[in-house]
Short mmCIF file of C-alpha atoms and ligand atoms in Angstrom, two decimals:
data_model
loop_
_atom_site.label_atom_id
_atom_site.label_comp_id
_atom_site.label_asym_id
_atom_site.label_seq_id
_atom_site.Cartn_x
_atom_site.Cartn_y
_atom_site.Cartn_z
CA UNK A 10 71.24 -131.33 81.96
CA UNK A 11 73.16 -129.45 79.33
CA UNK A 12 76.03 -127.07 80.00
CA UNK A 13 75.11 -123.49 79.09
CA UNK A 14 77.18 -121.80 76.39
CA UNK A 15 77.34 -118.47 78.19
CA UNK A 16 77.79 -115.68 75.65
CA UNK A 17 77.51 -112.91 78.23
CA UNK A 18 80.36 -114.30 80.31
CA UNK A 19 82.61 -114.77 77.29
CA UNK A 20 81.71 -111.27 76.03
CA UNK A 21 82.91 -109.75 79.30
CA UNK A 22 86.15 -111.73 79.21
CA UNK A 23 86.95 -110.75 75.60
CA UNK A 24 85.93 -107.09 76.01
CA UNK A 25 88.10 -106.73 79.10
CA UNK A 26 91.14 -107.97 77.15
CA UNK A 27 90.22 -105.82 74.16
CA UNK A 28 89.93 -102.67 76.29
CA UNK A 29 93.43 -103.19 77.67
CA UNK A 30 94.72 -103.65 74.12
CA UNK A 31 92.95 -100.50 72.86
CA UNK A 32 94.28 -98.47 75.81
CA UNK A 33 97.76 -99.16 74.42
CA UNK A 34 96.98 -97.84 70.91
CA UNK A 35 98.25 -94.42 69.81
CA UNK A 36 94.76 -93.51 68.56
CA UNK A 37 91.31 -94.94 69.16
CA UNK A 38 89.97 -97.33 66.50
CA UNK A 39 86.95 -95.82 64.80
CA UNK A 40 83.68 -97.46 63.79
CA UNK A 41 81.00 -95.69 61.75
CA UNK A 42 77.50 -97.15 61.65
CA UNK A 43 75.04 -96.02 58.98
CA UNK A 44 71.41 -96.34 60.01
CA UNK A 45 68.82 -95.59 57.34
CA UNK A 46 65.13 -95.53 58.21
CA UNK A 47 63.34 -96.00 61.50
CA UNK A 48 63.21 -99.76 62.06
CA UNK A 49 62.84 -99.97 65.89
CA UNK A 50 64.86 -103.20 66.21
CA UNK A 51 67.69 -101.70 64.14
CA UNK A 52 67.78 -98.63 66.39
CA UNK A 53 68.15 -100.85 69.46
CA UNK A 54 70.91 -102.96 67.82
CA UNK A 55 72.83 -99.89 66.70
CA UNK A 56 72.62 -98.19 70.10
CA UNK A 57 73.78 -101.39 71.81
CA UNK A 58 76.77 -101.56 69.47
CA UNK A 59 77.65 -97.94 70.25
CA UNK A 60 77.35 -98.49 73.99
CA UNK A 61 79.77 -101.42 73.92
CA UNK A 62 82.18 -99.61 71.58
CA UNK A 63 82.25 -96.54 73.84
CA UNK A 64 82.84 -98.73 76.88
CA UNK A 65 86.04 -100.26 75.51
CA UNK A 66 87.50 -97.13 73.90
CA UNK A 67 86.38 -97.56 70.29
CA UNK A 68 85.38 -94.23 68.79
CA UNK A 69 81.92 -94.93 67.38
CA UNK A 70 79.57 -92.75 65.40
CA UNK A 71 76.04 -93.42 64.20
CA UNK A 72 74.97 -91.59 61.04
CA UNK A 73 71.17 -91.50 60.79
CA UNK A 74 69.22 -91.09 57.57
CA UNK A 75 65.44 -90.87 57.12
CA UNK A 76 63.68 -93.74 55.33
CA UNK A 77 63.33 -91.63 52.18
CA UNK A 78 67.11 -91.27 51.81
CA UNK A 79 68.30 -91.91 48.25
CA UNK A 80 70.70 -94.68 47.29
CA UNK A 81 72.98 -92.03 45.79
CA UNK A 82 73.21 -90.16 49.10
CA UNK A 83 74.19 -93.35 50.92
CA UNK A 84 76.73 -94.25 48.23
CA UNK A 85 78.28 -90.77 48.47
CA UNK A 86 78.61 -91.09 52.23
CA UNK A 87 80.23 -94.52 51.94
CA UNK A 88 82.70 -93.13 49.38
CA UNK A 89 83.56 -90.29 51.75
CA UNK A 90 84.07 -92.73 54.66
CA UNK A 91 86.17 -95.06 52.48
CA UNK A 92 88.51 -92.16 51.77
CA UNK A 93 88.66 -90.91 55.36
CA UNK A 94 91.86 -92.24 56.94
CA UNK A 95 90.41 -91.65 60.42
CA UNK A 96 87.71 -94.29 59.82
CA UNK A 97 88.72 -97.92 60.30
CA UNK A 98 85.40 -99.74 60.08
CA UNK A 99 82.08 -99.12 58.30
CA UNK A 100 78.86 -100.93 59.12
CA UNK A 101 75.59 -100.45 57.25
CA UNK A 102 72.75 -101.64 59.46
CA UNK A 103 70.34 -103.95 57.63
CA UNK A 104 67.57 -104.01 56.56
CA UNK A 105 67.72 -100.91 54.34
CA UNK A 106 64.59 -98.95 53.41
CA UNK A 107 62.56 -100.16 50.41
CA UNK A 108 63.93 -99.12 47.04
CA UNK A 109 67.58 -99.17 48.11
CA UNK A 110 69.72 -101.98 46.76
CA UNK A 111 71.43 -103.78 49.62
CA UNK A 112 73.93 -105.23 47.15
CA UNK A 113 74.90 -101.81 45.70
CA UNK A 114 75.39 -100.40 49.17
CA UNK A 115 77.43 -103.30 50.54
CA UNK A 116 79.53 -103.51 47.37
CA UNK A 117 80.45 -99.83 47.81
CA UNK A 118 82.17 -100.41 51.17
CA UNK A 119 85.92 -100.73 50.90
CA UNK A 120 86.87 -104.37 51.75
CA UNK A 121 89.53 -102.94 54.09
CA UNK A 122 86.79 -101.22 56.14
CA UNK A 123 84.09 -103.88 55.74
CA UNK A 124 83.62 -104.73 59.42
CA UNK A 125 80.81 -107.24 58.72
CA UNK A 126 82.82 -109.15 56.12
CA UNK A 127 79.91 -108.93 53.67
CA UNK A 128 81.58 -107.36 50.62
CA UNK A 129 82.11 -109.66 47.62
CA UNK A 130 85.89 -109.54 48.22
CA UNK A 131 85.67 -110.73 51.83
CA UNK A 132 82.83 -113.16 51.15
CA UNK A 133 84.72 -114.56 48.16
CA UNK A 134 87.85 -115.10 50.20
CA UNK A 135 85.85 -116.86 52.93
CA UNK A 136 84.24 -119.18 50.39
CA UNK A 137 87.51 -119.93 48.63
CA UNK A 138 89.06 -120.96 51.95
CA UNK A 139 91.36 -117.91 52.11
CA UNK A 140 91.56 -115.38 54.94
CA UNK A 141 89.08 -112.53 54.54
CA UNK A 142 89.97 -109.18 56.18
CA UNK A 143 87.44 -110.13 58.85
CA UNK A 144 84.86 -112.90 59.32
CA UNK A 145 81.10 -112.12 59.52
CA UNK A 146 80.22 -111.24 63.10
CA UNK A 147 77.51 -113.74 64.05
CA UNK A 148 79.20 -116.92 62.75
CA UNK A 149 82.50 -115.68 64.15
CA UNK A 150 80.80 -115.27 67.54
CA UNK A 151 79.39 -118.80 67.33
CA UNK A 152 82.84 -120.25 66.66
CA UNK A 153 84.37 -118.23 69.52
CA UNK A 154 81.71 -119.61 71.85
CA UNK A 155 82.34 -123.21 70.73
CA UNK A 156 86.10 -122.72 71.10
CA UNK A 157 85.71 -121.33 74.62
CA UNK A 158 84.01 -124.58 75.66
CA UNK A 159 86.63 -126.71 73.83
CA UNK A 160 84.06 -128.13 71.44
CA UNK A 161 85.81 -129.99 68.64
CA UNK A 162 84.58 -129.39 65.09
CA UNK A 163 86.86 -131.64 63.10
CA UNK A 164 85.02 -134.64 61.66
CA UNK A 165 81.78 -133.66 63.41
CA UNK A 166 78.44 -133.52 61.60
CA UNK A 167 77.27 -129.91 61.86
CA UNK A 168 73.75 -129.03 60.75
CA UNK A 169 73.08 -125.36 60.02
CA UNK A 170 69.43 -124.37 59.75
CA UNK A 171 69.05 -121.24 57.62
CA UNK A 172 70.99 -120.11 54.56
CA UNK A 173 71.03 -116.30 54.70
CA UNK A 174 74.14 -114.38 53.66
CA UNK A 175 74.30 -112.88 57.15
CA UNK A 176 74.29 -116.09 59.17
CA UNK A 177 73.55 -119.46 57.55
CA UNK A 178 75.88 -119.44 54.53
CA UNK A 179 78.99 -117.99 56.18
CA UNK A 180 78.33 -120.19 59.25
CA UNK A 181 78.25 -123.32 57.10
CA UNK A 182 81.41 -122.29 55.27
CA UNK A 183 83.28 -121.49 58.48
CA UNK A 184 82.34 -124.88 59.94
CA UNK A 185 83.49 -126.50 56.70
CA UNK A 186 86.77 -124.58 56.84
CA UNK A 187 87.18 -126.06 60.34
CA UNK A 188 86.82 -129.59 58.91
CA UNK A 189 83.27 -130.31 60.06
CA UNK A 190 80.95 -132.23 57.74
CA UNK A 191 78.21 -129.72 57.09
CA UNK A 192 74.54 -130.04 56.14
CA UNK A 193 72.61 -126.84 55.41
CA UNK A 194 68.83 -126.91 55.91
CA UNK A 195 66.29 -124.33 54.77
CA UNK A 196 62.59 -123.89 54.19
CA UNK A 197 62.54 -126.53 51.41
CA UNK A 198 64.34 -129.17 53.49
CA UNK A 199 62.34 -132.36 53.89
CA UNK A 200 62.31 -134.07 57.28
CA UNK A 201 64.44 -131.71 59.31
CA UNK A 202 63.95 -133.95 62.36
CA UNK A 203 65.59 -136.92 60.65
CA UNK A 204 68.61 -134.82 59.66
CA UNK A 205 68.93 -133.33 63.15
CA UNK A 206 69.02 -136.81 64.68
CA UNK A 207 72.44 -137.30 63.04
CA UNK A 208 73.83 -133.90 64.06
CA UNK A 209 76.70 -133.55 66.53
CA UNK A 210 76.39 -129.76 66.32
CA UNK A 211 73.22 -127.82 65.48
CA UNK A 212 73.28 -124.12 64.63
CA UNK A 213 69.79 -122.77 64.12
CA UNK A 214 69.32 -119.37 62.43
CA UNK A 215 65.69 -119.17 61.33
CA UNK A 216 63.66 -116.81 63.53
CA UNK A 217 60.88 -119.16 64.54
CA UNK A 218 60.43 -122.02 66.97
CA UNK A 219 61.64 -124.94 64.91
CA UNK A 220 63.77 -127.27 67.06
CA UNK A 221 62.73 -129.31 70.09
CA UNK A 222 64.48 -131.89 72.25
CA UNK A 223 62.90 -134.92 70.54
CA UNK A 224 64.63 -134.00 67.28
CA UNK A 225 68.11 -133.98 68.80
CA UNK A 226 70.78 -136.64 69.21
CA UNK A 227 71.81 -137.36 72.79
CA UNK A 228 74.95 -135.41 73.69
CA UNK A 229 74.84 -132.93 70.80
CA UNK A 230 75.77 -129.24 70.90
CA UNK A 231 73.01 -126.72 70.18
CA UNK A 232 73.67 -123.11 69.22
CA UNK A 233 70.57 -120.98 68.90
CA UNK A 234 71.05 -117.89 66.73
CA UNK A 235 67.36 -117.15 66.20
CA UNK A 236 65.62 -114.26 67.95
CA UNK A 237 61.95 -113.43 67.80
CA UNK A 238 59.18 -112.19 70.07
CA UNK A 239 56.50 -114.72 70.96
CA UNK A 240 52.77 -113.91 71.26
CA UNK A 241 53.38 -112.59 74.81
CA UNK A 242 56.18 -110.29 73.66
CA UNK A 243 58.86 -112.50 75.23
CA UNK A 244 62.21 -112.88 73.43
CA UNK A 245 62.65 -116.44 72.15
CA UNK A 246 65.11 -118.48 70.15
CA UNK A 247 64.51 -121.16 67.51
CA UNK A 248 65.07 -123.95 70.02
CA UNK A 249 62.72 -125.12 72.77
CA UNK A 250 65.29 -124.66 75.52
CA UNK A 251 63.72 -126.88 78.20
CA UNK A 252 63.28 -130.01 76.09
CA UNK A 253 66.52 -129.49 74.13
CA UNK A 254 68.65 -129.09 77.23
CA UNK A 255 67.60 -132.60 78.33
CA UNK A 256 69.21 -134.18 75.24
CA UNK A 257 72.01 -131.75 74.45
CA UNK A 258 75.40 -131.74 76.16
CA UNK A 259 75.79 -127.99 75.50
CA UNK A 260 73.21 -125.36 74.61
CA UNK A 261 73.24 -121.60 74.09
CA UNK A 262 70.36 -119.64 75.66
CA UNK A 263 68.33 -116.83 74.09
CA UNK A 264 68.95 -114.18 75.25
CA UNK A 265 72.51 -114.40 76.55
CA UNK A 266 74.07 -116.78 74.02
CA UNK A 267 74.90 -115.72 70.47
CA UNK A 268 73.60 -112.13 70.72
CA UNK A 269 76.39 -110.88 73.03
CA UNK A 270 78.93 -112.75 70.88
CA UNK A 271 77.82 -110.94 67.71
CA UNK A 272 78.55 -107.55 69.28
CA UNK A 273 81.82 -108.87 70.67
CA UNK A 274 82.86 -110.00 67.18
CA UNK A 275 82.03 -106.54 65.83
CA UNK A 276 84.40 -105.01 68.36
CA UNK A 277 87.11 -107.58 67.56
CA UNK A 278 86.66 -106.93 63.83
CA UNK A 279 86.93 -103.16 64.30
CA UNK A 280 90.22 -103.61 66.12
CA UNK A 281 91.47 -106.10 63.50
CA UNK A 282 90.74 -103.61 60.69
CA UNK A 283 92.46 -100.84 62.67
CA UNK A 284 95.53 -103.03 63.12
CA UNK A 285 95.60 -103.98 59.42
CA UNK A 286 95.01 -100.40 58.22
P1 NAP B 1 66.60 -114.80 57.25
O1 NAP B 1 67.39 -114.07 56.22
O2 NAP B 1 65.13 -114.54 57.38
O3 NAP B 1 66.83 -116.35 57.01
C1 NAP B 1 66.08 -117.33 57.66
C2 NAP B 1 66.45 -118.68 57.10
O4 NAP B 1 65.61 -119.63 57.74
C3 NAP B 1 66.22 -118.83 55.59
O5 NAP B 1 67.33 -119.41 54.99
C4 NAP B 1 64.98 -119.74 55.51
O6 NAP B 1 65.00 -120.63 54.40
C5 NAP B 1 65.13 -120.55 56.78
N1 NAP B 1 63.85 -121.11 57.18
C6 NAP B 1 62.66 -120.50 57.28
N2 NAP B 1 61.69 -121.37 57.66
C7 NAP B 1 62.31 -122.56 57.77
C8 NAP B 1 61.87 -123.86 58.11
N3 NAP B 1 60.59 -124.10 58.39
N4 NAP B 1 62.77 -124.88 58.14
C9 NAP B 1 64.08 -124.65 57.86
N5 NAP B 1 64.56 -123.42 57.53
C10 NAP B 1 63.69 -122.41 57.48
O7 NAP B 1 67.19 -114.54 58.70
P2 NAP B 1 68.70 -114.29 59.21
O8 NAP B 1 69.05 -112.87 58.99
O9 NAP B 1 69.60 -115.36 58.77
O10 NAP B 1 68.44 -114.46 60.78
C11 NAP B 1 67.93 -115.69 61.29
C12 NAP B 1 67.55 -115.51 62.75
O11 NAP B 1 68.71 -115.18 63.49
C13 NAP B 1 66.58 -114.37 63.01
O12 NAP B 1 65.75 -114.72 64.09
C14 NAP B 1 67.49 -113.21 63.39
O13 NAP B 1 66.82 -112.27 64.22
C15 NAP B 1 68.54 -113.94 64.16
N6 NAP B 1 69.84 -113.28 64.21
C16 NAP B 1 70.43 -113.23 65.42
C17 NAP B 1 71.67 -112.67 65.53
C18 NAP B 1 72.30 -112.64 66.86
O14 NAP B 1 73.27 -111.92 67.06
N7 NAP B 1 71.85 -113.43 67.82
C19 NAP B 1 72.32 -112.13 64.43
C20 NAP B 1 71.70 -112.23 63.18
C21 NAP B 1 70.45 -112.83 63.08
P3 NAP B 1 64.87 -120.11 52.85
O15 NAP B 1 66.24 -119.60 52.51
O16 NAP B 1 64.49 -121.33 52.11
O17 NAP B 1 63.84 -119.02 52.86
#
């Protein structure tokens, strides 16, 4: 049976250390989250982020806008926050309402306050193998989890399923920067099962049930980023946990794996931006 990559346990360990560090700062680091529209999942994510921030002494603020907010209004607010020396970190919760350009909004965030690492400056530095101000939260959380369990990346074949800017692409690049040999799969990939059979490490970020134990190499490491609700309203990951944990040496559960690590990375990134500022 596979060893569980326990994101909740690691979250608690990191947050405890981070709280002690923040207690020693002369002022609280500050995180501002912009939430536009009324996407129910986004509201839950944003409130969870605030709860964790408050718990460890990060000063967090959620700015809510209705779904008919204009792009100009959001851009003006970002400009104001960029210029506010009391704000260390800015996060714009995605997705944005229809008609608002995600690119224009993200590009407006100062790279020094870009807590998600999504601005072209930070993304560009990541992809050119240089240090960005901070690394994108979800892939950073995945790497922290692998490191905690002493999982070697160098020379390993890592297969990333999904190629979004939020997870798949930065994940693949960060694995590459850690000297893994990386294959990226997506909806046009032919014979995913054959590719997975050669994977030492699998990171799945799709949002549907796509991986089962038969597809996996014996002794591999499986990190499940995906989250969706099944027909019974139960939270699921991309990977069939029961069959996969028979073949894998390590596996992350959903919930309790990558999710807690994403929030943890957000807190770490906020503190890193505060320290750099
Ligand atoms: P996304 O933008 O919808 O991207 C999904 C990716 O999956 C796309 O690249 C798509 O390929 C690929 N895909 C779809 N069907 C496929 C198939 N049959 N075979 C192989 N690849 C396939 O989603 P995302 O934002 O990256 O998020 C992915 C999942 O992770 C979601 O469930 C999301 O909720 C979850 N997530 C979790 C966390 C966390 O903290 N745990 C954080 C972020 C996201 P194409 O590019 O070809 O369309």
